[in-house]
Each structure stands twice: as C-alpha cells, then as structure tokens.
Amino acid sequence: MRGKLNGAAPMSAAALRGAGGAAENFVEGLRRLQEACGAGNVLGATGAAMVLSGVAWGCYRVMLACPYLLCILVGVLVMVVSLVMRPGGLLVLLPEFVQDLLLRKTVFDMLYDDTNMQNMSRKWGRMLLLCYGEWAPADIRVVTAGLDPAFVDTVIRRTFLQHLPAPLRTVLLPSPRPVPVPGALVAPGGWPRGSPEEAIQTAAATGVSSVGVPSDLGGPPLSAQKISKLLKEKAQDKDKRITEPGLDQAIYGVFGIWPTFLRMGETILGRAWGLFTVSTLIASLSAACLYLPWSRGMLLKGLARLPMKQAILGADGAGGGRLAE
C-alpha cells in the first residue's frame, strides 16, 4: 500500500530476506523438516524434560548434602496445613489492631480518620510552647492542661539513658560496691569520691538538675512550680553558654543605629525566631499533608466544613440549593 502510494512497487519476500546464505538455507531446512514430521515439538519436549531432570537432580544433590533442609520444608508444610485446618480461623491469632484494621476499617476510614496526626501535633505543639519563654506556674498549668502527666514527665525529666532498656543500663552504669572500711572517703555507691565512676553514678541517680528522676523510677510528682524553675535554670544556663558578643555594638559602629533600638530588634527577632520555628514545623506538616493523597483528601474535606462555605454559598443556603440543582 505504502509502495503504491509512493509510486514504487512493493518488495518481494525474497528481496526482503536478501540473498540466500548458509544460515538462511539451514533455517529453511529446519522449517521444512518441522512441516514434514513435526520434529520441533519433539525437540521442545526433550529440552523441557532435560531441564526438569537437571532441576530434580540438583535438588536431590542439595538434599543429600544438606538433609536438614528436607526436615525444614516438611515442617513448614505441616505447620501451614495445621493452620489451614484450624476451625477457628487465623484472624483470632493476629494482634488486636490487625483484627480491627481488617474487620472494621475501610479505605474511606484511611482517608477520613486523622486522629493520630491531630493528637501528635497537639501534644507536641504544647511542648514546643514551653521552649519559648520563662513561663509562670499558672501559665504552665494552662499549657499542660489535659495532657497525660506521664507524657509530660517523660518529655521533661526522662534522660536518654533512662529510655534504654534496664539490662543495657546495667551494662553502662557502674555497679555498687561495698564500703571497704567504715568511715572511708567513698560515695554511697562504694566508689571513691571524685572518681569518674562516682560522678556517673551520682548523675544517673540525680537525673535532671532540679526536678529529679521520673515518677516511674522513684522520683517525686512533677508540678508546675518545678517546671517553671527548670525553664528558668535552662534559660540562665543558655545565656551563660552564649559567649560571643551581641550584634548591637557592631551594627551601631557601622550604621550609627542606637543600641536601644538594636536591643529591641534583637528581642523581636528572638521572639520571631521562636514563631518561625513553630511555623516551620506547621508548614512541614502541612506540606506532608498536601503531598500525601490520603491526607490531602482529608484536608480538603476539613476545609469544606469551615464557615467559609456558608459565606460563599449564602447564609440561607440558597446557594447550596442552586448547586444541588
């Protein structure tokens, strides 16, 4: 067809193949043999039989070299059969959250239910508020109202060492030693005063400076007064560790700006930096919500429930009726 449209005659099959060589003649001979007696089917069946024989032979040699594999395979097969034969089914053997996921959750629930994300953002957002400012005990009670006391205690007083399992803590910390001589200059743990072991043992038993160890490790209850005192101590310690001079004198010497305004600007920038950190966290969570399809769907559905919808459609619902029509 294309050759006729272009004004040229179509090529013949022989011309398309090219001149007959030894390889072409061999292929043609094999095809004629297949047409005459069907030898290709016999060769295919023979090849498949040889491959299967080789695989079986290899498995046999492996079983001879590693006979325990046969026991493992038979044992796994027997266990699978026993599970299949169980009248009560296998779902009752799975954890409760897996049962709840398989029996009660749907795809819509995965798109709609964002309780875990909301709970996490709310409780950690309150902890971030405590990081910015020296709060009074009354303010701390307002910020931590409704939070689990165990969660607040864990975040504020539990050190990284105390997060480790008890056997690992036992390996890391020095063991108590009996006092060799009554009245000797040793710590309560039996180590000489001033030794590295005594310092580590004291730090582990004391915990965080003014609030002690968590309640589950024998510490006193954590109150708002103790949290306020701890925040003041941390703020003072941070101010002591900032040893570089401020920017007010340098900028004043260069630009002639009064240091008073610079101190005001430094205070404003410090507050703005705290707000920027919180805003960055919220923006990151928002970006993650918009990036994931299921969270993006939940966000759009939440926006659809805002009062803005009534303002757009009309307070009397007339717009909604027109849309429905």
Coordinates of C-alpha atoms in Angstrom, one line a residue:
M1 CA 0.0 0.0 0.0
R2 CA 2.7 2.4 1.0
G3 CA 4.8 1.5 -2.0
K4 CA 1.9 2.1 -4.3
L5 CA 1.2 5.5 -2.8
N6 CA 4.8 6.5 -3.2
G7 CA 4.8 5.3 -6.8
A8 CA 7.1 2.3 -6.2
A9 CA 6.3 -1.4 -6.4
P10 CA 6.4 -3.4 -3.1
M11 CA 9.4 -5.5 -2.4
S12 CA 9.1 -9.3 -2.7
A13 CA 9.6 -11.6 0.3
A14 CA 12.8 -13.0 -1.3
A15 CA 14.2 -9.5 -1.8
L16 CA 13.3 -8.6 1.7
R17 CA 15.2 -11.6 3.1
G18 CA 18.3 -10.9 1.0
A19 CA 20.5 -13.4 -0.8
G20 CA 20.3 -17.0 0.4
G21 CA 23.3 -17.9 2.5
A22 CA 24.2 -20.9 4.6
A23 CA 22.4 -19.7 7.7
E24 CA 19.2 -18.9 5.7
N25 CA 19.3 -22.3 4.0
F26 CA 19.8 -24.0 7.3
V27 CA 16.8 -22.3 8.8
E28 CA 14.6 -23.1 5.8
G29 CA 15.7 -26.8 6.0
L30 CA 14.7 -27.0 9.6
R31 CA 11.3 -25.5 8.9
R32 CA 10.7 -27.9 6.1
L33 CA 11.6 -30.7 8.5
Q34 CA 9.1 -29.4 11.0
E35 CA 6.4 -29.3 8.4
A36 CA 7.2 -32.9 7.3
C37 CA 7.4 -34.7 10.6
G38 CA 6.9 -32.2 13.5
A39 CA 10.4 -32.7 14.8
G40 CA 10.3 -29.3 16.5
N41 CA 7.7 -30.5 19.0
V42 CA 9.8 -33.5 19.9
L43 CA 12.9 -31.3 20.4
G44 CA 10.9 -28.9 22.6
A45 CA 9.6 -31.7 24.8
T46 CA 13.1 -33.2 25.0
G47 CA 14.6 -29.9 26.1
A48 CA 11.9 -29.4 28.8
A49 CA 12.4 -32.9 30.1
M50 CA 16.2 -32.4 30.4
V51 CA 15.7 -29.0 32.2
L52 CA 13.3 -30.7 34.7
S53 CA 15.7 -33.6 35.1
G54 CA 18.5 -31.2 35.8
V55 CA 16.5 -29.3 38.4
A56 CA 15.4 -32.5 40.1
W57 CA 18.9 -33.8 40.1
G58 CA 20.2 -30.5 41.6
C59 CA 17.5 -30.7 44.3
Y60 CA 18.5 -34.3 45.0
R61 CA 22.1 -33.4 45.4
V62 CA 21.3 -30.5 47.7
M63 CA 19.2 -32.8 49.8
L64 CA 22.0 -35.3 50.0
A65 CA 24.4 -32.5 51.0
C66 CA 22.0 -30.8 53.4
P67 CA 19.4 -33.3 54.6
Y68 CA 18.1 -31.0 57.3
L69 CA 16.5 -28.8 54.5
L70 CA 14.1 -31.7 53.9
C71 CA 13.0 -31.6 57.6
I72 CA 12.6 -27.8 57.4
L73 CA 10.5 -28.0 54.3
V74 CA 8.3 -30.8 55.6
G75 CA 7.9 -29.0 58.9
V76 CA 6.8 -25.7 57.3
L77 CA 4.4 -27.6 55.1
V78 CA 2.9 -29.4 58.1
M79 CA 2.6 -26.1 60.0
V80 CA 0.8 -24.5 57.1
V81 CA -1.6 -27.4 56.8
S82 CA -2.3 -27.3 60.5
L83 CA -3.1 -23.6 60.3
V84 CA -5.4 -24.2 57.3
M85 CA -7.2 -27.0 59.2
R86 CA -7.9 -24.7 62.3
P87 CA -11.7 -24.4 62.8
G88 CA -11.5 -21.0 64.4
G89 CA -9.6 -19.4 61.6
L90 CA -6.3 -17.5 61.7
L91 CA -7.7 -14.0 62.4
V92 CA -8.0 -14.6 66.1
L93 CA -4.3 -15.3 66.3
L94 CA -3.4 -11.9 64.9
P95 CA -2.9 -8.8 67.1
E96 CA -6.0 -6.8 68.1
F97 CA -5.1 -3.8 66.0
V98 CA -4.7 -6.0 62.9
Q99 CA -8.1 -7.5 63.6
D100 CA -9.6 -4.1 63.9
L101 CA -8.0 -3.0 60.7
L102 CA -9.2 -6.0 58.7
L103 CA -12.7 -6.2 60.2
R104 CA -13.8 -2.6 60.9
K105 CA -11.6 -0.2 58.7
T106 CA -12.3 0.8 55.1
V107 CA -10.5 2.8 52.5
F108 CA -12.7 5.8 53.5
D109 CA -11.5 5.4 57.1
M110 CA -7.9 5.7 56.0
L111 CA -8.8 8.9 54.2
Y112 CA -11.0 10.4 56.9
D113 CA -9.5 9.3 60.2
D114 CA -6.7 11.7 61.2
T115 CA -6.9 11.3 64.9
N116 CA -3.3 10.1 65.4
M117 CA -1.9 13.1 63.5
Q118 CA -4.1 15.6 65.4
N119 CA -3.2 14.1 68.8
M120 CA 0.5 14.1 68.0
S121 CA 0.5 17.7 66.7
R122 CA -1.5 18.9 69.7
K123 CA 0.6 17.4 72.4
W124 CA 4.0 18.1 70.8
G125 CA 2.8 21.6 69.9
R126 CA 2.2 22.3 73.6
M127 CA 5.7 21.0 74.5
L128 CA 7.1 23.4 71.9
L129 CA 5.3 26.3 73.6
L130 CA 7.2 25.6 76.8
C131 CA 10.5 26.0 74.9
Y132 CA 9.9 29.7 74.2
G133 CA 9.7 31.9 77.3
E134 CA 10.1 31.7 81.1
W135 CA 6.5 30.7 81.9
A136 CA 4.9 31.2 85.3
P137 CA 3.4 28.2 87.1
A138 CA -0.1 29.4 86.2
D139 CA 0.8 29.6 82.5
I140 CA 2.4 26.2 82.6
R141 CA -0.8 24.7 84.1
V142 CA -2.7 26.2 81.2
V143 CA -0.3 24.9 78.6
T144 CA -0.2 21.4 80.0
A145 CA -3.9 21.2 80.9
G146 CA -5.4 18.0 79.6
L147 CA -2.1 16.3 78.7
D148 CA -1.2 13.0 80.1
P149 CA 1.0 13.6 83.2
A150 CA 3.1 10.6 82.3
F151 CA 3.8 12.0 78.8
V152 CA 4.9 15.4 80.3
D153 CA 7.0 13.7 82.9
T154 CA 8.7 11.6 80.2
V155 CA 9.5 14.5 77.9
I156 CA 10.8 16.8 80.7
R157 CA 12.6 14.5 83.2
R158 CA 13.5 11.2 81.4
T159 CA 17.0 11.3 80.2
F160 CA 18.2 9.4 77.1
L161 CA 19.9 6.9 79.4
Q162 CA 16.6 6.2 81.2
H163 CA 15.0 5.5 77.8
L164 CA 17.3 2.5 77.3
P165 CA 16.2 -1.0 78.5
A166 CA 17.1 -2.0 82.0
P167 CA 19.7 -4.6 81.0
L168 CA 21.6 -2.1 78.8
R169 CA 21.5 0.5 81.6
T170 CA 23.0 -2.1 83.9
V171 CA 25.9 -2.7 81.5
L172 CA 26.5 1.0 81.1
L173 CA 26.4 2.1 84.7
P174 CA 28.9 1.2 87.4
S175 CA 27.9 -1.4 89.9
P176 CA 27.5 -0.5 93.6
R177 CA 30.5 -1.6 95.7
P178 CA 30.6 -2.4 99.4
V179 CA 32.3 0.1 101.6
P180 CA 35.7 -1.4 102.4
V181 CA 36.4 0.4 105.6
P182 CA 33.8 2.1 107.8
G183 CA 34.3 5.9 107.6
A184 CA 36.3 5.7 104.3
L185 CA 36.0 8.6 101.9
V186 CA 33.7 6.9 99.5
A187 CA 30.4 7.8 97.9
P188 CA 27.2 6.0 98.8
G189 CA 27.7 3.7 95.9
G190 CA 31.0 2.5 97.2
W191 CA 33.2 4.3 94.7
P192 CA 35.9 6.8 95.8
R193 CA 34.8 10.4 96.0
G194 CA 35.9 12.3 92.9
S195 CA 36.3 9.2 90.7
P196 CA 34.7 9.1 87.3
E197 CA 32.5 6.1 88.4
E198 CA 31.2 8.1 91.4
A199 CA 30.3 11.1 89.1
I200 CA 28.4 8.9 86.7
Q201 CA 26.6 7.1 89.4
T202 CA 25.6 10.3 91.1
A203 CA 24.4 11.8 87.8
A204 CA 22.3 8.8 87.0
A205 CA 20.7 8.7 90.4
T206 CA 20.1 12.5 90.5
G207 CA 18.5 12.8 87.0
V208 CA 17.7 16.3 85.7
S209 CA 19.1 19.0 87.9
S210 CA 16.2 20.5 89.9
V211 CA 13.3 18.1 89.0
G212 CA 14.9 14.7 89.7
V213 CA 14.1 11.4 88.1
P214 CA 10.7 10.4 86.6
S215 CA 7.9 9.2 88.8
D216 CA 8.1 5.7 87.5
L217 CA 11.7 5.5 88.6
G218 CA 11.0 6.7 92.1
G219 CA 11.0 10.5 91.6
P220 CA 8.5 12.9 93.2
P221 CA 5.5 14.1 91.2
L222 CA 6.2 16.8 88.6
S223 CA 4.5 20.1 89.4
A224 CA 4.1 23.3 87.5
Q225 CA 6.4 25.1 90.0
K226 CA 9.2 22.6 89.3
I227 CA 8.7 23.0 85.5
S228 CA 8.8 26.8 85.8
K229 CA 12.0 26.6 87.9
L230 CA 13.6 24.2 85.4
L231 CA 12.8 26.5 82.5
K232 CA 14.4 29.5 84.3
E233 CA 17.5 27.4 85.0
K234 CA 17.8 26.3 81.4
A235 CA 17.4 29.8 80.2
Q236 CA 20.1 31.1 82.5
D237 CA 22.4 28.2 81.5
K238 CA 21.8 29.0 77.8
D239 CA 22.6 32.7 78.4
K240 CA 25.8 31.7 80.2
R241 CA 26.9 29.5 77.3
I242 CA 26.4 32.2 74.7
T243 CA 29.8 33.8 75.0
E244 CA 30.0 35.7 71.7
P245 CA 29.3 39.5 71.8
G246 CA 26.0 40.7 70.5
L247 CA 25.4 42.4 67.2
D248 CA 24.2 45.7 68.6
Q249 CA 27.6 47.4 69.1
A250 CA 28.9 46.2 65.7
I251 CA 25.9 47.4 63.8
Y252 CA 25.9 50.7 65.8
G253 CA 29.6 51.2 64.9
V254 CA 28.9 50.6 61.2
F255 CA 25.5 52.2 60.7
G256 CA 25.1 54.5 63.7
I257 CA 21.9 53.0 65.0
W258 CA 21.2 53.4 68.7
P259 CA 21.8 50.3 70.8
T260 CA 18.4 50.7 72.4
F261 CA 16.7 50.1 69.1
L262 CA 19.1 47.2 68.4
R263 CA 18.2 45.5 71.7
M264 CA 14.6 45.9 70.9
G265 CA 15.2 44.5 67.4
E266 CA 17.2 41.6 68.9
T267 CA 14.3 40.8 71.3
I268 CA 11.8 41.0 68.5
L269 CA 14.0 38.7 66.3
G270 CA 14.3 36.3 69.2
R271 CA 10.5 36.1 69.5
A272 CA 10.2 35.9 65.7
W273 CA 12.7 33.1 65.6
G274 CA 10.5 31.1 68.0
L275 CA 7.4 31.8 66.0
F276 CA 9.4 30.9 62.8
T277 CA 10.4 27.5 64.3
V278 CA 6.8 26.7 65.2
S279 CA 5.6 28.0 61.8
T280 CA 8.2 25.9 60.0
L281 CA 7.1 22.8 61.9
I282 CA 3.4 23.5 61.0
A283 CA 4.4 24.3 57.3
S284 CA 6.3 21.0 57.1
L285 CA 3.4 19.1 58.5
S286 CA 1.1 20.9 56.1
A287 CA 3.4 20.1 53.1
A288 CA 3.4 16.5 54.1
C289 CA -0.4 16.5 54.4
L290 CA -0.7 18.1 50.9
Y291 CA 1.9 15.7 49.4
L292 CA 0.2 12.5 50.5
P293 CA -3.0 11.8 48.6
W294 CA -5.0 10.5 51.6
S295 CA -4.0 13.4 53.9
R296 CA -4.7 15.9 51.1
G297 CA -8.2 14.5 50.7
M298 CA -8.8 14.8 54.5
L299 CA -7.6 18.4 54.4
L300 CA -9.9 19.4 51.6
K301 CA -12.8 17.7 53.3
G302 CA -12.0 19.6 56.5
L303 CA -11.9 22.9 54.6
A304 CA -15.2 22.2 53.1
R305 CA -16.7 22.1 56.6
L306 CA -15.5 25.6 57.6
P307 CA -17.9 28.6 57.9
M308 CA -16.3 30.0 54.8
K309 CA -18.5 27.6 52.9
Q310 CA -21.7 29.2 54.3
A311 CA -20.3 32.7 53.3
I312 CA -19.7 31.6 49.8
L313 CA -23.0 29.7 49.3
G314 CA -25.1 32.1 51.2
A315 CA -26.3 32.3 54.8
D316 CA -29.8 31.0 53.9
G317 CA -28.5 28.0 52.0
A318 CA -29.8 29.3 48.7
G319 CA -26.5 28.9 47.0
G320 CA -26.4 25.3 48.2
G321 CA -29.8 24.7 46.8
R322 CA -28.7 26.1 43.4
L323 CA -25.6 23.9 43.5
A324 CA -27.6 20.9 44.3
E325 CA -29.9 21.7 41.4

